[in-house]
Amino acid sequence: MKQLIVIIPKKKSKKLLKLLKKQSIKKYFVDKAEADDKYTITLTETQSKDLVKKIRSDLKIHAGKPSTQGYIVVSDAQVIAPYVYGKELLVELEHLILTDVKDFVRADRNFILFLITAGVIASLGFLMENLPLLLGAMIIGPIMPSIMAIAYGAAVLNKNIILKGLKTLLIGIILVLSSSIILNLLFANPDLSLEIQLATANSNVVVVLIISLLLGLIAAASFLTGKFEIQTGIAISITLIPPLANFITLLMNNEPFYALSALTSFAINVAGMQTAALIAFIYFKRKAKG
């Protein structure tokens, strides 16, 4: 946890109060002096970083400005009650997904660019039968955050998050399929052996389901603990983008059965990850509250 001490001239207090309300921050203390007001706020680390950034921007407290314009002190806070460690993590997760939900479920320009690029790279990987390209597509494609957001939305019964997550996931799927269709039309390879494509599509359904469930638990744990560095490994293991590109490649090379198998693999991966993540989020939520 972090403690923010914000000391500002009285004329800026109204702006800060408005900002705190906008950020849904209700627990803080205010000490009023003759010329300045002192705000003491206890937050999670992620919340404190975002709030400091917004305070500096909205209240114009920048480096090099005189202290009479206001200043911010950030320090570590060891909260004994009423929080426990699990509850602190729950607050952190809620902030990451609820307050910054746009980062998880908004199809912004970066999301669209990365998905189109991932679809192109995956399609080229299959058309050129190049495994390193397929690995690159797995890393680039930002589909997993929306899957985690949908699971979390279901865990907390937040319809808004679920709908936004489903919309973003659907947009991602359409982008990958569209880019794969275009690549297969532009660079059709009549001499394609389909060895990699068929081997990738012909996966054991039970094995795919077990792997997706395990990776769903790991992905949920990484979101809960803030250890996002393992997301790359999860993205490579779960293979969300290649099955979609493979579906188009096989379909356009007259292999409808294997194409359906590739699409089924993608659906199982998504469903398995969401199911496992949902269970993890519900368990953690109940444990933190208990």
Short mmCIF file of C-alpha atoms in Angstrom, two decimals:
data_model
loop_
_atom_site.label_atom_id
_atom_site.label_comp_id
_atom_site.label_asym_id
_atom_site.label_seq_id
_atom_site.Cartn_x
_atom_site.Cartn_y
_atom_site.Cartn_z
CA MET A 1 0.00 0.00 0.00
CA LYS A 2 1.03 3.63 -0.56
CA GLN A 3 0.21 6.79 1.36
CA LEU A 4 -0.17 10.05 -0.54
CA ILE A 5 0.11 13.37 1.25
CA VAL A 6 -1.03 16.18 -1.01
CA ILE A 7 -0.55 19.74 0.23
CA ILE A 8 -2.15 22.37 -1.98
CA PRO A 9 -3.38 25.97 -1.79
CA LYS A 10 -7.03 26.28 -0.79
CA LYS A 11 -7.96 27.51 -4.26
CA LYS A 12 -6.98 24.09 -5.67
CA SER A 13 -8.95 22.04 -3.14
CA LYS A 14 -12.13 22.09 -5.17
CA LYS A 15 -10.32 20.59 -8.18
CA LEU A 16 -8.74 17.86 -6.05
CA LEU A 17 -12.07 16.95 -4.45
CA LYS A 18 -13.62 16.70 -7.91
CA LEU A 19 -10.75 14.47 -9.07
CA LEU A 20 -11.06 12.18 -6.03
CA LYS A 21 -14.78 11.83 -6.65
CA LYS A 22 -14.17 11.04 -10.32
CA GLN A 23 -11.67 8.34 -9.32
CA SER A 24 -14.18 6.90 -6.81
CA ILE A 25 -11.80 7.57 -3.92
CA LYS A 26 -13.86 8.15 -0.78
CA LYS A 27 -11.47 7.37 2.07
CA TYR A 28 -9.12 10.23 2.80
CA PHE A 29 -8.41 12.76 5.53
CA VAL A 30 -8.30 16.53 5.13
CA ASP A 31 -6.44 18.89 7.45
CA LYS A 32 -7.33 22.51 6.79
CA ALA A 33 -4.80 25.22 7.60
CA GLU A 34 -4.94 28.95 7.04
CA ALA A 35 -3.41 28.94 3.58
CA ASP A 36 -3.13 25.28 2.54
CA ASP A 37 -5.12 22.06 2.75
CA LYS A 38 -3.46 18.72 3.46
CA TYR A 39 -4.97 15.53 2.04
CA THR A 40 -3.86 12.12 3.31
CA ILE A 41 -4.89 9.24 1.03
CA THR A 42 -4.09 5.52 1.36
CA LEU A 43 -4.13 3.55 -1.89
CA THR A 44 -2.68 0.54 -3.63
CA GLU A 45 0.54 1.09 -5.56
CA THR A 46 -1.16 1.07 -8.97
CA GLN A 47 -3.87 3.46 -7.80
CA SER A 48 -1.28 5.82 -6.32
CA LYS A 49 0.72 6.00 -9.57
CA ASP A 50 -2.38 6.86 -11.58
CA LEU A 51 -3.63 9.38 -9.03
CA VAL A 52 -0.27 11.16 -8.76
CA LYS A 53 -0.16 11.47 -12.54
CA LYS A 54 -3.68 12.93 -12.66
CA ILE A 55 -3.06 15.30 -9.72
CA ARG A 56 0.12 16.65 -11.33
CA SER A 57 -1.74 17.16 -14.61
CA ASP A 58 -5.04 18.59 -13.33
CA LEU A 59 -3.62 20.71 -10.51
CA LYS A 60 -0.51 21.74 -12.47
CA ILE A 61 1.99 20.51 -9.89
CA HIS A 62 5.11 19.98 -11.98
CA ALA A 63 8.84 19.66 -11.38
CA GLY A 64 10.50 23.04 -11.09
CA LYS A 65 7.35 24.77 -9.87
CA PRO A 66 7.53 26.56 -6.49
CA SER A 67 6.21 24.58 -3.53
CA THR A 68 3.56 27.24 -3.03
CA GLN A 69 1.78 25.67 -6.04
CA GLY A 70 1.45 22.45 -4.05
CA TYR A 71 3.45 19.28 -3.61
CA ILE A 72 2.97 15.54 -3.23
CA VAL A 73 4.67 13.12 -0.84
CA VAL A 74 4.44 9.38 -1.55
CA SER A 75 5.48 6.80 1.04
CA ASP A 76 4.93 3.14 1.83
CA ALA A 77 2.04 2.39 4.19
CA GLN A 78 1.75 -0.79 6.23
CA VAL A 79 -1.99 -1.24 6.77
CA ILE A 80 -2.81 -3.56 9.68
CA ALA A 81 -6.61 -3.21 9.76
CA PRO A 82 -9.14 -3.57 8.31
CA TYR A 83 -7.21 -4.86 5.28
CA VAL A 84 -5.43 -8.17 4.96
CA TYR A 85 -3.02 -9.05 2.16
CA GLY A 86 -5.69 -10.79 0.12
CA LYS A 87 -7.99 -7.80 0.31
CA GLU A 88 -5.21 -5.50 -0.81
CA LEU A 89 -4.71 -7.66 -3.88
CA LEU A 90 -8.44 -7.64 -4.52
CA VAL A 91 -8.47 -3.84 -4.45
CA GLU A 92 -5.50 -3.86 -6.82
CA LEU A 93 -7.26 -6.17 -9.24
CA GLU A 94 -10.48 -4.17 -9.12
CA HIS A 95 -8.52 -1.04 -9.90
CA LEU A 96 -6.72 -2.68 -12.82
CA ILE A 97 -9.88 -4.05 -14.41
CA LEU A 98 -12.60 -1.64 -13.27
CA THR A 99 -10.83 1.72 -13.20
CA ASP A 100 -8.52 0.90 -16.13
CA VAL A 101 -11.00 -1.32 -17.95
CA LYS A 102 -10.19 0.49 -21.22
CA ASP A 103 -6.78 -1.19 -21.18
CA PHE A 104 -8.40 -4.62 -21.08
CA VAL A 105 -11.51 -4.38 -23.24
CA ARG A 106 -11.24 -1.31 -25.45
CA ALA A 107 -10.43 -1.95 -29.10
CA ASP A 108 -8.19 1.09 -29.55
CA ARG A 109 -5.75 1.72 -32.41
CA ASN A 110 -2.95 -0.29 -30.81
CA PHE A 111 -5.25 -3.25 -30.25
CA ILE A 112 -6.38 -3.18 -33.90
CA LEU A 113 -2.83 -2.74 -35.19
CA PHE A 114 -1.43 -5.59 -33.06
CA LEU A 115 -4.26 -7.97 -34.01
CA ILE A 116 -3.95 -7.29 -37.72
CA THR A 117 -0.17 -7.70 -37.48
CA ALA A 118 -0.56 -10.92 -35.51
CA GLY A 119 -3.02 -12.27 -38.08
CA VAL A 120 -0.68 -11.38 -40.95
CA ILE A 121 2.35 -12.93 -39.24
CA ALA A 122 0.44 -16.11 -38.31
CA SER A 123 -0.88 -16.48 -41.85
CA LEU A 124 2.59 -15.98 -43.32
CA GLY A 125 3.88 -18.50 -40.81
CA PHE A 126 1.49 -21.13 -42.14
CA LEU A 127 1.91 -20.17 -45.79
CA MET A 128 5.71 -20.23 -45.46
CA GLU A 129 5.57 -23.14 -42.97
CA ASN A 130 7.73 -21.08 -40.63
CA LEU A 131 7.38 -21.88 -36.91
CA PRO A 132 9.25 -18.78 -35.60
CA LEU A 133 6.66 -16.58 -37.31
CA LEU A 134 3.88 -18.47 -35.54
CA LEU A 135 5.61 -17.87 -32.21
CA GLY A 136 5.82 -14.17 -33.02
CA ALA A 137 2.08 -14.05 -33.73
CA MET A 138 1.34 -15.67 -30.36
CA ILE A 139 3.31 -12.99 -28.52
CA ILE A 140 1.92 -9.99 -30.42
CA GLY A 141 -1.81 -10.77 -30.40
CA PRO A 142 -3.48 -9.00 -27.40
CA ILE A 143 -6.54 -11.25 -27.06
CA MET A 144 -5.86 -12.70 -23.60
CA PRO A 145 -6.62 -9.51 -21.57
CA SER A 146 -10.19 -9.40 -22.90
CA ILE A 147 -10.63 -13.08 -21.99
CA MET A 148 -9.47 -12.35 -18.44
CA ALA A 149 -11.74 -9.29 -18.25
CA ILE A 150 -14.78 -11.33 -19.31
CA ALA A 151 -14.00 -13.91 -16.62
CA TYR A 152 -13.59 -11.21 -13.99
CA GLY A 153 -16.78 -9.49 -15.10
CA ALA A 154 -18.65 -12.77 -14.65
CA ALA A 155 -17.06 -13.28 -11.21
CA VAL A 156 -18.26 -9.89 -9.93
CA LEU A 157 -21.49 -9.92 -11.99
CA ASN A 158 -20.49 -6.78 -13.88
CA LYS A 159 -22.51 -6.83 -17.10
CA ASN A 160 -20.66 -3.83 -18.54
CA ILE A 161 -17.26 -5.54 -18.35
CA ILE A 162 -18.65 -8.77 -19.81
CA LEU A 163 -20.25 -7.02 -22.80
CA LYS A 164 -17.21 -4.84 -23.49
CA GLY A 165 -14.92 -7.85 -23.20
CA LEU A 166 -17.08 -9.92 -25.57
CA LYS A 167 -17.17 -7.04 -28.06
CA THR A 168 -13.39 -6.65 -27.96
CA LEU A 169 -12.84 -10.40 -28.29
CA LEU A 170 -15.21 -10.56 -31.26
CA ILE A 171 -13.46 -7.62 -32.95
CA GLY A 172 -10.11 -9.36 -32.39
CA ILE A 173 -11.37 -12.60 -33.94
CA ILE A 174 -12.78 -10.75 -36.97
CA LEU A 175 -9.51 -8.85 -37.47
CA VAL A 176 -7.41 -12.02 -37.41
CA LEU A 177 -9.78 -13.90 -39.74
CA SER A 178 -9.98 -10.96 -42.17
CA SER A 179 -6.22 -10.46 -42.35
CA SER A 180 -5.77 -14.22 -42.83
CA ILE A 181 -8.24 -14.27 -45.72
CA ILE A 182 -6.45 -11.37 -47.44
CA LEU A 183 -3.01 -12.98 -46.97
CA ASN A 184 -4.22 -16.31 -48.34
CA LEU A 185 -5.72 -14.59 -51.38
CA LEU A 186 -2.60 -12.51 -52.04
CA PHE A 187 0.00 -15.21 -51.40
CA ALA A 188 -1.76 -18.44 -52.27
CA ASN A 189 0.76 -21.30 -52.36
CA PRO A 190 -0.40 -24.22 -54.55
CA ASP A 191 2.64 -26.27 -53.45
CA LEU A 192 1.81 -25.93 -49.76
CA SER A 193 2.41 -29.30 -48.07
CA LEU A 194 -0.04 -28.51 -45.21
CA GLU A 195 2.14 -30.62 -42.90
CA ILE A 196 2.35 -27.99 -40.15
CA GLN A 197 -1.26 -26.90 -40.66
CA LEU A 198 -2.66 -30.42 -40.35
CA ALA A 199 -0.43 -31.30 -37.39
CA THR A 200 -1.48 -28.12 -35.59
CA ALA A 201 -5.17 -28.63 -36.27
CA ASN A 202 -5.20 -32.32 -35.37
CA SER A 203 -4.73 -31.79 -31.62
CA ASN A 204 -6.17 -33.97 -28.89
CA VAL A 205 -9.27 -32.16 -27.57
CA VAL A 206 -8.80 -33.42 -24.01
CA VAL A 207 -5.16 -32.34 -23.92
CA VAL A 208 -6.05 -28.90 -25.33
CA LEU A 209 -8.75 -28.48 -22.67
CA ILE A 210 -6.45 -29.49 -19.80
CA ILE A 211 -3.72 -27.12 -20.99
CA SER A 212 -6.18 -24.23 -21.39
CA LEU A 213 -7.57 -24.79 -17.88
CA LEU A 214 -4.11 -24.81 -16.33
CA LEU A 215 -3.02 -21.73 -18.27
CA GLY A 216 -6.26 -19.98 -17.33
CA LEU A 217 -5.43 -20.46 -13.65
CA ILE A 218 -1.89 -19.20 -14.18
CA ALA A 219 -3.11 -16.19 -16.17
CA ALA A 220 -5.64 -15.30 -13.45
CA ALA A 221 -2.93 -15.61 -10.81
CA SER A 222 -0.64 -13.30 -12.79
CA PHE A 223 -3.38 -10.66 -12.92
CA LEU A 224 -4.11 -11.05 -9.22
CA THR A 225 -0.49 -10.71 -8.17
CA GLY A 226 0.53 -8.15 -10.80
CA LYS A 227 3.23 -10.45 -12.22
CA PHE A 228 2.58 -9.56 -15.84
CA GLU A 229 6.03 -10.68 -16.97
CA ILE A 230 4.78 -14.28 -17.26
CA GLN A 231 2.05 -13.26 -19.71
CA THR A 232 4.41 -13.78 -22.66
CA GLY A 233 4.98 -17.40 -21.69
CA ILE A 234 1.24 -17.94 -21.29
CA ALA A 235 0.53 -16.34 -24.68
CA ILE A 236 3.00 -18.70 -26.37
CA SER A 237 1.60 -21.74 -24.57
CA ILE A 238 -2.10 -21.08 -25.19
CA THR A 239 -1.78 -20.38 -28.97
CA LEU A 240 -4.85 -18.20 -29.47
CA ILE A 241 -3.98 -16.49 -32.77
CA PRO A 242 -2.51 -19.37 -34.88
CA PRO A 243 -5.65 -21.59 -34.77
CA LEU A 244 -7.71 -18.76 -36.30
CA ALA A 245 -5.17 -18.19 -39.08
CA ASN A 246 -4.87 -21.94 -39.56
CA PHE A 247 -8.66 -22.22 -39.89
CA ILE A 248 -8.62 -19.87 -42.88
CA THR A 249 -5.52 -21.46 -44.46
CA LEU A 250 -7.00 -24.97 -44.27
CA LEU A 251 -10.44 -23.83 -45.39
CA MET A 252 -9.00 -22.10 -48.45
CA ASN A 253 -6.93 -25.20 -49.24
CA ASN A 254 -9.99 -27.48 -49.32
CA GLU A 255 -9.50 -29.08 -45.91
CA PRO A 256 -12.83 -28.25 -44.19
CA PHE A 257 -12.61 -31.03 -41.59
CA TYR A 258 -9.20 -29.94 -40.32
CA ALA A 259 -10.25 -26.30 -40.59
CA LEU A 260 -13.14 -27.01 -38.24
CA SER A 261 -10.73 -28.81 -35.93
CA ALA A 262 -8.50 -25.71 -35.80
CA LEU A 263 -11.48 -23.49 -35.01
CA THR A 264 -12.60 -25.94 -32.32
CA SER A 265 -9.11 -25.77 -30.79
CA PHE A 266 -9.40 -21.98 -30.53
CA ALA A 267 -12.87 -22.21 -28.97
CA ILE A 268 -11.68 -24.76 -26.40
CA ASN A 269 -8.68 -22.59 -25.51
CA VAL A 270 -10.89 -19.55 -24.93
CA ALA A 271 -13.58 -21.46 -23.01
CA GLY A 272 -11.01 -23.32 -20.90
CA MET A 273 -9.11 -20.16 -19.99
CA GLN A 274 -12.28 -18.27 -19.10
CA THR A 275 -13.66 -21.12 -17.00
CA ALA A 276 -10.45 -21.56 -15.01
CA ALA A 277 -9.97 -17.79 -14.58
CA LEU A 278 -13.59 -17.40 -13.45
CA ILE A 279 -13.10 -20.07 -10.78
CA ALA A 280 -9.85 -18.43 -9.65
CA PHE A 281 -11.42 -14.96 -9.43
CA ILE A 282 -14.45 -16.22 -7.49
CA TYR A 283 -12.25 -18.19 -5.08
CA PHE A 284 -9.91 -15.27 -4.48
CA LYS A 285 -12.81 -12.84 -4.04
CA ARG A 286 -14.45 -15.04 -1.41
CA LYS A 287 -11.15 -15.70 0.36
CA ALA A 288 -10.36 -11.98 0.51
CA LYS A 289 -13.79 -11.16 1.90
CA GLY A 290 -13.66 -13.99 4.40
#
